Structure formats: C-alpha cells, structure tokens
Short mmCIF file of C-alpha atoms in Angstrom, two decimals:
data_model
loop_
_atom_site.label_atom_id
_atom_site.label_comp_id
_atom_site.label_asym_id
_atom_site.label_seq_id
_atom_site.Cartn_x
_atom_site.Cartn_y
_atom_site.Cartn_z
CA UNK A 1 82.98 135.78 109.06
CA UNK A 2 85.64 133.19 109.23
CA UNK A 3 88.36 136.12 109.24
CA UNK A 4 86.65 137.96 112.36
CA UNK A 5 86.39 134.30 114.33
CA UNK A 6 89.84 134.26 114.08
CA UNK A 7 90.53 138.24 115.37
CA UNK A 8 88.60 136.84 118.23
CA UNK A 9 90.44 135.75 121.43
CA UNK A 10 88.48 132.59 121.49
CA UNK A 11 89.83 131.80 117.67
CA UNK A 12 93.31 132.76 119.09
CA UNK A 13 93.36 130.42 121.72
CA UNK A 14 91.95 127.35 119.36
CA UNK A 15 94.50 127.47 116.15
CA UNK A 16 97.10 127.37 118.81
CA UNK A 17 95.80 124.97 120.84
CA UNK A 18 95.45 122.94 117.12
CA UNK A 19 98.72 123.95 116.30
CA UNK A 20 100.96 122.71 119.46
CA UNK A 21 98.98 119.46 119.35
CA UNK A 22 99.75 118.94 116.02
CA UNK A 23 103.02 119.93 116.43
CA UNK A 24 103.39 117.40 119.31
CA UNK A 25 101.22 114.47 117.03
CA UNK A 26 103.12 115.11 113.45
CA UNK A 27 106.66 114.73 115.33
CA UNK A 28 105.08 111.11 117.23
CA UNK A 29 103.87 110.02 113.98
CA UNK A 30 106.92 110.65 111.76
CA UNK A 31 109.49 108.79 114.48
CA UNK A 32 107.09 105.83 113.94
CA UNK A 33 107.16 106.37 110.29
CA UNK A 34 110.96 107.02 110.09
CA UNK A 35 112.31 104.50 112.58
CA UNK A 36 113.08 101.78 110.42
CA UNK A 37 114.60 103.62 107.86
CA UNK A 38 118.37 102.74 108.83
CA UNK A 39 118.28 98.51 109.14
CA UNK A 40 115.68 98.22 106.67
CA UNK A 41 118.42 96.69 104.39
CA UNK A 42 119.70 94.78 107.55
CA UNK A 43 116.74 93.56 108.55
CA UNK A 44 116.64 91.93 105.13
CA UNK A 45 119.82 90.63 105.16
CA UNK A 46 119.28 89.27 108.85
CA UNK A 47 116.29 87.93 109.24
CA UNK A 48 114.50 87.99 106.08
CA UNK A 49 117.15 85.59 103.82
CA UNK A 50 118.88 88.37 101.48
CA UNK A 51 121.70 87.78 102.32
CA UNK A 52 123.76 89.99 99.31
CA UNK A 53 124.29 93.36 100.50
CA UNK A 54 123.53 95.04 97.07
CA UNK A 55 120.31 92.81 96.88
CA UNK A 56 119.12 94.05 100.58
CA UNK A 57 119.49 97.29 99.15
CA UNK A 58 117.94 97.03 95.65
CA UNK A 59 114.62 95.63 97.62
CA UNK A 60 114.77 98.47 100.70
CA UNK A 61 114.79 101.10 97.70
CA UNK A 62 111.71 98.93 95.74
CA UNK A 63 110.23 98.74 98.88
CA UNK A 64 110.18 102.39 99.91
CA UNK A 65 109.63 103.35 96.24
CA UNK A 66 106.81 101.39 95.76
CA UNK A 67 105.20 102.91 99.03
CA UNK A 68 106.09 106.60 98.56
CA UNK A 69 103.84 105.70 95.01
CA UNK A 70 101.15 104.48 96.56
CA UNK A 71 100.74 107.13 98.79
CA UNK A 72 101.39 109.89 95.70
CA UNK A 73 98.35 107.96 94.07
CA UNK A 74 95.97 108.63 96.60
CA UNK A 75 96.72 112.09 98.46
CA UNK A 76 94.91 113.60 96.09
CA UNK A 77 91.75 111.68 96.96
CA UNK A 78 92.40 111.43 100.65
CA UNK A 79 93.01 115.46 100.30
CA UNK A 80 89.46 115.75 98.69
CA UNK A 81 87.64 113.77 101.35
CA UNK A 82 89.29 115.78 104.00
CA UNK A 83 87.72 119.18 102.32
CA UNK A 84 84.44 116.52 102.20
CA UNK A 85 84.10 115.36 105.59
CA UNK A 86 86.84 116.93 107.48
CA UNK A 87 90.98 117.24 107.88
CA UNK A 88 91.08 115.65 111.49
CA UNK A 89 89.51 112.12 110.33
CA UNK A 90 92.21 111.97 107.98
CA UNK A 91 94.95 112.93 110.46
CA UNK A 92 93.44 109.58 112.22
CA UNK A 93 93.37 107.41 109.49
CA UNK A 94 96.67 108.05 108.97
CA UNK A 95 97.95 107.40 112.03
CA UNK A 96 96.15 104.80 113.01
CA UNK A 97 96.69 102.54 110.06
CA UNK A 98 100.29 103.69 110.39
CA UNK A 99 100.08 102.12 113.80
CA UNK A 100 98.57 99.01 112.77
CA UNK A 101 100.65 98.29 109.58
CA UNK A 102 103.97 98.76 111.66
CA UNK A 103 103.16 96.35 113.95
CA UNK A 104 102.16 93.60 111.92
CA UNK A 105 106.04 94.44 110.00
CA UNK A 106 107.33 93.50 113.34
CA UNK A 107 105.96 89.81 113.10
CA UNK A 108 106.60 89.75 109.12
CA UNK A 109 107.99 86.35 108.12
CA UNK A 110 109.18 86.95 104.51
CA UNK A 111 110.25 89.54 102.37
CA UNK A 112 107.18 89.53 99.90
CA UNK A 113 104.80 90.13 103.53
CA UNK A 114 107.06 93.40 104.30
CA UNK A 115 106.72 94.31 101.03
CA UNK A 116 102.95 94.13 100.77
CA UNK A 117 102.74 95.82 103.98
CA UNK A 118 104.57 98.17 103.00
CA UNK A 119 102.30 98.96 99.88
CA UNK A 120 99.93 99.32 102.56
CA UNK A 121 100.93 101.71 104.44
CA UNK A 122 101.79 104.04 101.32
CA UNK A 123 97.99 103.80 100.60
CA UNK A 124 96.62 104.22 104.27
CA UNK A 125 98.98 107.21 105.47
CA UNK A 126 100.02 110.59 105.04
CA UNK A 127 100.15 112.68 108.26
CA UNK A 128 101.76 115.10 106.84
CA UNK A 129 99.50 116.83 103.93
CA UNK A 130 96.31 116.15 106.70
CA UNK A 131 98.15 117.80 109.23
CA UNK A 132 99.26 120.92 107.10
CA UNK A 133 96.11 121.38 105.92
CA UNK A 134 94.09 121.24 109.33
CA UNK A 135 96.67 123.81 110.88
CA UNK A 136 96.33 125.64 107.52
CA UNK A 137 92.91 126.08 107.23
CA UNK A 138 92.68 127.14 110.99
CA UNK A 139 95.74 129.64 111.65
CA UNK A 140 95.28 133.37 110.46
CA UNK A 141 96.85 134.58 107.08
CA UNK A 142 99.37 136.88 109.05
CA UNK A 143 101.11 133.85 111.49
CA UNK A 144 101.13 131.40 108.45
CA UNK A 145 104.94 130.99 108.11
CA UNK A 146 105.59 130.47 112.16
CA UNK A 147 102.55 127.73 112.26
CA UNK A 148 103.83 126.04 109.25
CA UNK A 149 107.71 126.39 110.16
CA UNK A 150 106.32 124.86 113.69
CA UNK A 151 104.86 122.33 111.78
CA UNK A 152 107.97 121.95 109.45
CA UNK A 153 110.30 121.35 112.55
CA UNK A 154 108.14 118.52 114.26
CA UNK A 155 108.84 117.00 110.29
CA UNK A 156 112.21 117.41 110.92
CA UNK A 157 112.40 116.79 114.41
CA UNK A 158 110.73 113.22 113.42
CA UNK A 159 112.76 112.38 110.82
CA UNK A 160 116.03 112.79 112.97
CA UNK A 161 114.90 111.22 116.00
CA UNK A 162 113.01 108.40 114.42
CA UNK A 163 116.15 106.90 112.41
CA UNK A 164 118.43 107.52 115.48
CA UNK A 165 115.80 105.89 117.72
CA UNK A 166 115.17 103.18 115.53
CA UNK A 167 118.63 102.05 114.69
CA UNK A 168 119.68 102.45 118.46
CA UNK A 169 116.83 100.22 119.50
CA UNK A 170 117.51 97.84 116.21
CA UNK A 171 121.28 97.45 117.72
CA UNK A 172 120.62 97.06 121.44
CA UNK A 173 117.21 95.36 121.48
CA UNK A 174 116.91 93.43 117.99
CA UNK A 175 114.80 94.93 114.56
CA UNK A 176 110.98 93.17 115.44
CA UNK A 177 111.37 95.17 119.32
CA UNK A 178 112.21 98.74 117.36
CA UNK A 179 109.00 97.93 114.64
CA UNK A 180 107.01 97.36 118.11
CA UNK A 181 107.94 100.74 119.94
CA UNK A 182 107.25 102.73 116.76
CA UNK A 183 103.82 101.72 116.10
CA UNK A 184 102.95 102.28 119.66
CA UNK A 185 104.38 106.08 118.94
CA UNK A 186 102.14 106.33 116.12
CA UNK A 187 99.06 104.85 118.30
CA UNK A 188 99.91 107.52 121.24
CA UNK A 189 100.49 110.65 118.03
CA UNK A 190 96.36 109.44 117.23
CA UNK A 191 95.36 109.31 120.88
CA UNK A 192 96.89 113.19 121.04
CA UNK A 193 94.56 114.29 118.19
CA UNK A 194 91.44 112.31 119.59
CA UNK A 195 91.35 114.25 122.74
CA UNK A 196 93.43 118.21 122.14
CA UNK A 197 92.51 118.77 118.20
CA UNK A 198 89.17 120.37 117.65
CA UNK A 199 87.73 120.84 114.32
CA UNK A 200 84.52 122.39 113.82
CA UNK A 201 84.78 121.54 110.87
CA UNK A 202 81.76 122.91 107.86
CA UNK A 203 82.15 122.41 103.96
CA UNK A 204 82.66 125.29 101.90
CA UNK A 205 79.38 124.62 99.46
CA UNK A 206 80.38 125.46 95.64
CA UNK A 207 79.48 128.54 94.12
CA UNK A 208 76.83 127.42 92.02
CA UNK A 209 77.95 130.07 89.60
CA UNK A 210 81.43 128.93 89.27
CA UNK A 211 82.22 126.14 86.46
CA UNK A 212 83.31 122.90 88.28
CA UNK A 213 86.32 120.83 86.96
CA UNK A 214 87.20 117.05 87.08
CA UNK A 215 90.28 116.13 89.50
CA UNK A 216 92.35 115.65 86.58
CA UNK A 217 91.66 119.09 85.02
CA UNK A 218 92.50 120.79 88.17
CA UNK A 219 96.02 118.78 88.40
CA UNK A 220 96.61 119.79 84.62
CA UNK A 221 95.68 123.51 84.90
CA UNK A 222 97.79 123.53 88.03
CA UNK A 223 101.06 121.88 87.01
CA UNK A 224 100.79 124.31 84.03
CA UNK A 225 101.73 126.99 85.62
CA UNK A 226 105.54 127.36 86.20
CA UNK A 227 105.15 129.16 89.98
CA UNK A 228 103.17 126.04 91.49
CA UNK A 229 105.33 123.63 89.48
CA UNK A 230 108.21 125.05 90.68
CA UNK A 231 107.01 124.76 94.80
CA UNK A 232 106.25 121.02 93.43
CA UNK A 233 109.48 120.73 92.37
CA UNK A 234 111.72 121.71 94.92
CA UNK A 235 109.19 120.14 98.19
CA UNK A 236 109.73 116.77 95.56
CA UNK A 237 113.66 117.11 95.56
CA UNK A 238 114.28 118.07 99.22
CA UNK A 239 112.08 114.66 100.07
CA UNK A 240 114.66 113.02 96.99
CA UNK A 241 117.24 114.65 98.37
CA UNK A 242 116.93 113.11 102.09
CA UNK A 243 115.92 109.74 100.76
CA UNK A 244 118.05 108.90 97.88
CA UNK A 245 120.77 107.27 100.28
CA UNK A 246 118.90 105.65 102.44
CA UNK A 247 118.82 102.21 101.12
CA UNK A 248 123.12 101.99 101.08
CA UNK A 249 124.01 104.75 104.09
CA UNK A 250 124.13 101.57 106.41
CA UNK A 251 126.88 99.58 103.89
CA UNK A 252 128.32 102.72 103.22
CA UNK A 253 129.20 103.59 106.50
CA UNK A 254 130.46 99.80 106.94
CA UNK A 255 133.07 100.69 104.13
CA UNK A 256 133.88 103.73 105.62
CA UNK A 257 134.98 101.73 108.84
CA UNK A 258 135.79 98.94 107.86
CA UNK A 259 133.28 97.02 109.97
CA UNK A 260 129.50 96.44 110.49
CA UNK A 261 129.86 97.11 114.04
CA UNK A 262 127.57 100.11 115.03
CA UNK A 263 126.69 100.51 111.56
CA UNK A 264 123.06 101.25 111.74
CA UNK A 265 123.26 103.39 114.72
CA UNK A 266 125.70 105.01 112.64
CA UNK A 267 123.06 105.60 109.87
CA UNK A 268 120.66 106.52 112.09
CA UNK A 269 122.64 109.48 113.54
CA UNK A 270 123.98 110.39 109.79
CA UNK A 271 120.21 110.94 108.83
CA UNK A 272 119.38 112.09 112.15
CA UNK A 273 121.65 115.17 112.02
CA UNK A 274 120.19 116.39 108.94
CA UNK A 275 116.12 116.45 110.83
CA UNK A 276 118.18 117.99 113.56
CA UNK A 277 119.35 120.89 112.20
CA UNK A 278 116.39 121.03 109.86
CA UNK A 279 114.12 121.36 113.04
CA UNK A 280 116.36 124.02 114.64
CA UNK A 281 115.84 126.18 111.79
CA UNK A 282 112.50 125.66 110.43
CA UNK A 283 110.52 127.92 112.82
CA UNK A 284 113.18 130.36 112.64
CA UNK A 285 112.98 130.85 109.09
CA UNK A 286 109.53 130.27 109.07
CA UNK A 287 109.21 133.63 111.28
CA UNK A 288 111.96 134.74 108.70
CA UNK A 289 108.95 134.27 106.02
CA UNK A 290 106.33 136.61 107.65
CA UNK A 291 109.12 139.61 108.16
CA UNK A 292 111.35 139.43 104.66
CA UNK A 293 108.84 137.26 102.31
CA UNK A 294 108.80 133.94 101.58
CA UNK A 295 110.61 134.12 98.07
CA UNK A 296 113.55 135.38 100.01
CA UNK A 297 113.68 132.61 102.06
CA UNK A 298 113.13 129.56 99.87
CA UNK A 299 115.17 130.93 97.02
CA UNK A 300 118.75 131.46 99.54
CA UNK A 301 117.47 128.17 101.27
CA UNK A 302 117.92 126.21 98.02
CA UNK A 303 120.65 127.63 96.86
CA UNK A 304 122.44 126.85 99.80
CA UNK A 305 121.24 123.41 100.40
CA UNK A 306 122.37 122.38 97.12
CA UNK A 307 126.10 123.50 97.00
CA UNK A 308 126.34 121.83 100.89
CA UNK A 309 125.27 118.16 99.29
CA UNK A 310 127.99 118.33 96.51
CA UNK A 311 131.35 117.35 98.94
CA UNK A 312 129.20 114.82 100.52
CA UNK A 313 130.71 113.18 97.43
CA UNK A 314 134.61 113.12 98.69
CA UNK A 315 134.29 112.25 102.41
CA UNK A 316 137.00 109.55 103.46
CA UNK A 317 135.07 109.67 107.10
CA UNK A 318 131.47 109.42 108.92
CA UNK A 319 132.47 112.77 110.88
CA UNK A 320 132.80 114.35 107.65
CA UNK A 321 129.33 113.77 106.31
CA UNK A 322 128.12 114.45 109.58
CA UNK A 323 129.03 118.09 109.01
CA UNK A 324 128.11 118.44 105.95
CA UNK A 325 124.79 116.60 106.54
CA UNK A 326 124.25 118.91 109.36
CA UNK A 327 124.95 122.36 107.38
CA UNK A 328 122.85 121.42 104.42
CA UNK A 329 120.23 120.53 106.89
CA UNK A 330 119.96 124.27 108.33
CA UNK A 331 119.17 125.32 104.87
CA UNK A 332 116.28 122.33 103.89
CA UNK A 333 114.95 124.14 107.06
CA UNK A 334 113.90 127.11 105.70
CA UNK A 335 112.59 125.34 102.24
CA UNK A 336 109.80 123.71 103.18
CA UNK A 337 107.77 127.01 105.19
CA UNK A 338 108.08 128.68 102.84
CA UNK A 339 107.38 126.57 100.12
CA UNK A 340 104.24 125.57 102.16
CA UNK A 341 103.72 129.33 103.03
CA UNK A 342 103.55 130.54 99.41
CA UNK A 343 101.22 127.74 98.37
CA UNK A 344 98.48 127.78 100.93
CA UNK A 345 98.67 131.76 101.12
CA UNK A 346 96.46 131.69 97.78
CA UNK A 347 94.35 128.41 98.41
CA UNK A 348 90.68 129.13 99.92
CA UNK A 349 88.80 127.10 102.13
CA UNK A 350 87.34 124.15 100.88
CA UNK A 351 90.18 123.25 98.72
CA UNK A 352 92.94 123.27 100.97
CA UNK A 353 92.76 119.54 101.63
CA UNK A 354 93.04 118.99 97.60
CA UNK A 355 95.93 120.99 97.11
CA UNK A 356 98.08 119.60 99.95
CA UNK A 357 97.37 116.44 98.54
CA UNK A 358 98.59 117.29 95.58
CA UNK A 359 101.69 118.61 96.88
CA UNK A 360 101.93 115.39 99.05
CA UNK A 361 102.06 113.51 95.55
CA UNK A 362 104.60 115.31 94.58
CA UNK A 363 106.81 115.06 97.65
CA UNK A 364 106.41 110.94 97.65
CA UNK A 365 107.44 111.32 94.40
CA UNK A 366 110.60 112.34 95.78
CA UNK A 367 110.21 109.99 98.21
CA UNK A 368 109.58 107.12 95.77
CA UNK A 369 112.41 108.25 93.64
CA UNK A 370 115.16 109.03 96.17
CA UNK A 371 115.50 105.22 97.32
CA UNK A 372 115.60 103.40 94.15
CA UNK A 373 117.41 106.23 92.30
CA UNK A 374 120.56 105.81 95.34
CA UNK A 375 119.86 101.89 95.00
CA UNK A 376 120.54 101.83 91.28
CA UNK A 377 123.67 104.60 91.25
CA UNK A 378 125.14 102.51 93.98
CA UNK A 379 124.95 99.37 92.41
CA UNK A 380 126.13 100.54 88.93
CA UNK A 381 128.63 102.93 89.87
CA UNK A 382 129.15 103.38 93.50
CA UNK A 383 127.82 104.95 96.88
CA UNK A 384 129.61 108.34 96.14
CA UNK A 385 128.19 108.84 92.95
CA UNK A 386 124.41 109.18 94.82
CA UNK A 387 125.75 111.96 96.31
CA UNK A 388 127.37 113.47 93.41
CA UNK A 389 124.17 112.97 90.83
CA UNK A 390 121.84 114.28 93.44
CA UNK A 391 123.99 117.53 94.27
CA UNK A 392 124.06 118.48 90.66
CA UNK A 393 120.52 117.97 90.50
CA UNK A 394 119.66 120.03 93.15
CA UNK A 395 121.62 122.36 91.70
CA UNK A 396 120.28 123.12 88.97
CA UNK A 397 116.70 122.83 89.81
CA UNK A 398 117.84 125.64 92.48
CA UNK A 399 118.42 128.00 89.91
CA UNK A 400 115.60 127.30 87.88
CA UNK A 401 113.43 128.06 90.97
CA UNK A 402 114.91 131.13 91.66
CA UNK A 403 114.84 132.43 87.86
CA UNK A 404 110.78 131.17 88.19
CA UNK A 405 109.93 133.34 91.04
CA UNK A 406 112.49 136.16 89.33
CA UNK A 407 110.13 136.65 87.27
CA UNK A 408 106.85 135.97 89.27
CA UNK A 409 104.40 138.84 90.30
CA UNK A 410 101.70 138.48 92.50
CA UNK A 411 99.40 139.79 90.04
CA UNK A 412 99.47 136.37 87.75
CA UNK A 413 96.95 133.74 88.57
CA UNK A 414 99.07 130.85 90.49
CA UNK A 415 96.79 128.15 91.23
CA UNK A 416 93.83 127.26 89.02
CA UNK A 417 93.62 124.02 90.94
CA UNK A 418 92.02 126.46 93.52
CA UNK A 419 89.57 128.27 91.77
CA UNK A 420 91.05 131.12 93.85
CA UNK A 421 87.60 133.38 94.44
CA UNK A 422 87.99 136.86 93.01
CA UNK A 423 87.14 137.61 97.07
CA UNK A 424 90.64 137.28 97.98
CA UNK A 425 91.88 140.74 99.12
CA UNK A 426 95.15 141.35 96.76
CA UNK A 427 96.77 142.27 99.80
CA UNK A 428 96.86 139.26 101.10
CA UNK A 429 98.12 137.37 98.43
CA UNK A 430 100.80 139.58 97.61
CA UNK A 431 102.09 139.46 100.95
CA UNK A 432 102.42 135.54 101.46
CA UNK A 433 104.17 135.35 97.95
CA UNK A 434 106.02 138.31 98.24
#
C-alpha cells in the first residue's frame, strides 16, 4: 500500500515537496549549530576570563565533547519516539531548543553557564538523524541516494557557511551579536518545517507474532554485525575527522601568521572550504549511488579522503590547508549518501527513527571525540600532530571498511536492530547495498 502511494503522482509531488524543505531547514539549522565553532576558544579567552590559549582550548574541546555525548545518549530515545509519535515533532524539538539554547549563550556570563548550556543543547537537538529519517521514510527505495545526497549537501552546505558566517560576524560585529543571528536561523529552519513539511504520519503496529527486544538488545545484536559496524564507523570518523581541530584551528592559524589578526575568519573559511566542497559533491555522488552502487562509492570516497588529510600535517601556510581541506572535502562528500543509503535501504518502517538514532550516537561520538582528542594532541605534542594521528586513523579504518564490504553479500542479515520483515523483496535490498 505504502509502495503504490508513492508510484502515485500525488506521493511524487509530497516526498519532494518534504525533501526541498528539508533540504532548505537542515542547511538553516546546521549554520545556527555550526556558527560558533571558530571563536569558541576566543570567546573564552575574551570575554569569558581564560585567558591561556591552551586552556581556551582544552575547555572548547570539553565543551563540545561533553555535548556531542549528550546528544549520543539520547538519539536513540529521541529516534524511538519519533517512530512513536512522529519524525516531524522531533525535527521541531530540535530546532527549536537549538534556537532557544543559542540565544541564552549569547548573554552567558561565565564559563561554567556556556558550559551547562551547552550540555543542553547536546540533549535537546539533533536535526540531523530526525531529518534523515522523515525524508527516509517518505522518498521511494529507487531515488534514495539523490534525496539523501540532497540532504547530505544542506549538512555540508551548513557546516561551511555557518563557521564562515559566524567567525565573519564574531570579527566585524563582536561574539554575543553572531550567537544572536544564529539562533534566529535556527528559529526561521523550525518556522520552514511548521508550515511546507507534511507528515501523515501512522505507527507501524508490531507484529504480534514477532519476538520483541529491549533497546539494548537491539544495539548489541546490531553492532555485532561487522557491515553495520563498519557504516558506524566510518559516519563516526568523518564527524572526528572534521571536528578534531576545531578547538586549536583559530591559534593555529595565529602561528601560521604570525598574528591574531583575522584569525577566526581565517578558521571559519579553513572549515568552511571543507562543507563547501563536501556540498558540491554530495548530490552528485549521491546520484553516483543509485547508477554504480553504493559500496562503490563509499569505499573510493574513504579511501580518498583519508590519504588527502595526511599532508595537512606539513603545511608552512593557510593557502595550503585550504587546498588540501578542500580536496579531501570532495571525497567526505560522497561518504555520507552512501553510508546513509546502504543503511536505511534495509530498515522498514517503524524503525527508521531508532536506527538513525543510533547512527546519530555514533556520529557524536565522533563529534565528542574529535574536539578533545585535537585539544589533548595539541597540548602534548603540537597542532600538526592532530592532523597526522587523525590521517593515519582514517587510514586504516578505510581499509578495514573496504575489506568489510569485500566480503559482504546481500544475502547476510545486516541489521537485527531492524527486525528486517521477511516481506522485503530481495531485490530491493540487494540493490541499495550493492
């Protein structure tokens, strides 16, 4: 039934209409989100009292660890109330809170307030898991990789604006006025899915034949199996990957040029580039998916990603990284699709919302990780030695990944956190994880 709504023209015109929305609402949200990234560490050192540079940076990385924790905590019970009650009042209460939370960091006082707040907002958010699995559940089977490339470039898209943006406005107009423009981004991404996302949303009822597991059992059975751990792991290290010098890009650049002068406007662009290129090539490869497989994709996308982060390592300029930032970010492009593509090609309805959140654990994981892991390196060794541990861990995880799916047929069961009905033509699966 739910297959022939969608042949229909009317179910045509609505995932798209979902989708573009979305698309338009995900990239609002994550400039709100991302913004601050850049003078986080600045804004400590400024106006907040820390005053030591590797001090600013140890708390920016606690402070974006502790969030990115948080948030992995509870996805997976935000992603079961959104199979529960519905994927577009989640897509709100992320945003919203967002919205609220960001603004009350623009009239923070102390470090231990922005801290708390930002604790907060780990817990509240998470637009994009909601927002996956709403445009998931709606598009059909055969368009999966262009919706979620589409979806993958308004990520990227975000995430290179929002730093740029935010640093820009931190330089020109002061930190609290940049905190104040991105919440109301975050308020207007909300207002977008009040009024142009439409979910008729009904709950798949259990088959009361079919045993029923705990949370936790689910989670175990999944992360047993090396094909879903290995999506897990490489959506966790691209989010590691593009975090993990956050918290010292600003004072790295300021050693670079000898000067603090443009310095997080500097960052910002450094981080920008990588959204930037990672939004020009998301769709494309995401289209890529649905014509050569999704294997294809993700496995050459890794590969390539990883040996482009290793002579971040030796640049003596910010033009330098720039390119390389820029290169590597063509290939992240083409990672998450069809990461996302493979995993939601198997999940049915009604669990969609509990397997995204999963994932989204495991990506603010990499979130968590990332800052504090580039906080640490920097401060025991130096700023150059983030890049070189995190190349050689992407490295290798990108081979392991590849000799996973080497040896993965479609015929295995992938996802027992699914309870994949035995109603699933084979077709269909082989084709997404092809």
């Amino acid at each position: 039934m739910a297959q022939a709504t969608e042949a229909s023209e009317g179910g045509r015109e609505r995932w798209k209409t979902v989708l573009y929305a979305s698309f338009i609402a995900q990239m609002l949200s994550i400039i709100g989100f991302s913004a601050s990234i850049p003078f986080i560490p600045l804004f400590l050192s400024q106006e907040l009292g820390i005053t030591n540079g590797a001090e600013a940076g140890l708390w920016s990385g606690t402070m974006g660890a502790v969030s990115s924790l948080t948030m992995a905590v509870l996805a997976p019970v935000w992603g079961s109330l959104a199979d529960r009650y519905g994927r577009k009042s989640m897509v709100l209460r992320a945003m919203l809170g967002g919205s609220v939370l960001v603004a009350f960091m623009a009239v923070s006082n102390s470090v231990w307030v922005l801290f708390l707040l930002r604790v907060m907002q780990g817990a509240l958010t998470g637009t994009v898991p909601a927002n996956i699995a709403l445009v998931a559940s709606m598009t059909p089977r055969h368009r999966l990789g262009y919706a979620l490339g589409l979806m993958s470039t308004a990520v990227f898209a975000g995430t290179s604006i929002g730093p740029l943006l935010g640093g820009t406005l931190a330089d020109l107009f002061g930190h609290r006025i940049s905190f104040v423009i991105t919440s109301v981004a975050l308020g207007l991404a909300a207002l977008i899915v009040i009024f142009f996302v439409h979910e008729d949303f009904q709950p798949v009822r259990p088959d009361p034949n079919t045993p029923r597991h705990s949370l936790t059992r689910r989670m175990k059975d999944a992360l047993g199996q090396k094909e879903f751990l290995a999506m897990l792991a490489i959506l966790t290290l691209v989010q590691f990957a593009n975090t993990v010098i956050t918290p010292v890009l600003a004072l790295f650049i300021k050693a670079l040029n000898g000067t603090i002068d443009g310095a997080a406007s500097l960052a910002g662009l450094e981080l920008g580039i990588t959204g930037i290129a990672s939004a020009l090539s998301a769709t494309v490869a995401g289209r890529l998916s649905d014509r050569f497989g999704n294997r294809r994709v993700l496995v050459v996308s890794a590969v390539a990603a990883s040996l482009l982060y290793l002579p971040q390592a030796a640049v003596t300029n910010v033009w330098q990284l720039l390119a390389l930032r820029g290169a590597m970010g063509l290939f992240f492009g083409g990672i998450l699709p069809s990461a996302n593509a493979l995993i939601a090609g198997v999940i049915p309805e009604g669990r969609k919302g509990a397997a995204y959140g999963l994932v989204s654990s495991a990506s603010s994981l990499g979130f968590a990780l990332g800052p504090i892991t580039g906080a640490v390196i920097a401060a025991v060794l130096d700023t150059r030695a983030v890049f070189l541990v995190t190349a050689l861990v992407l490295l290798a995880a990108a081979f392991w990944i590849r000799a996973v799916l080497a040896e993965y047929t479609p015929a295995d069961a992938v996802l027992p956190l699914i309870d994949a009905p035995a109603s699933l033509p084979d077709h269909n699966k082989s084709d997404l994880l092809k």
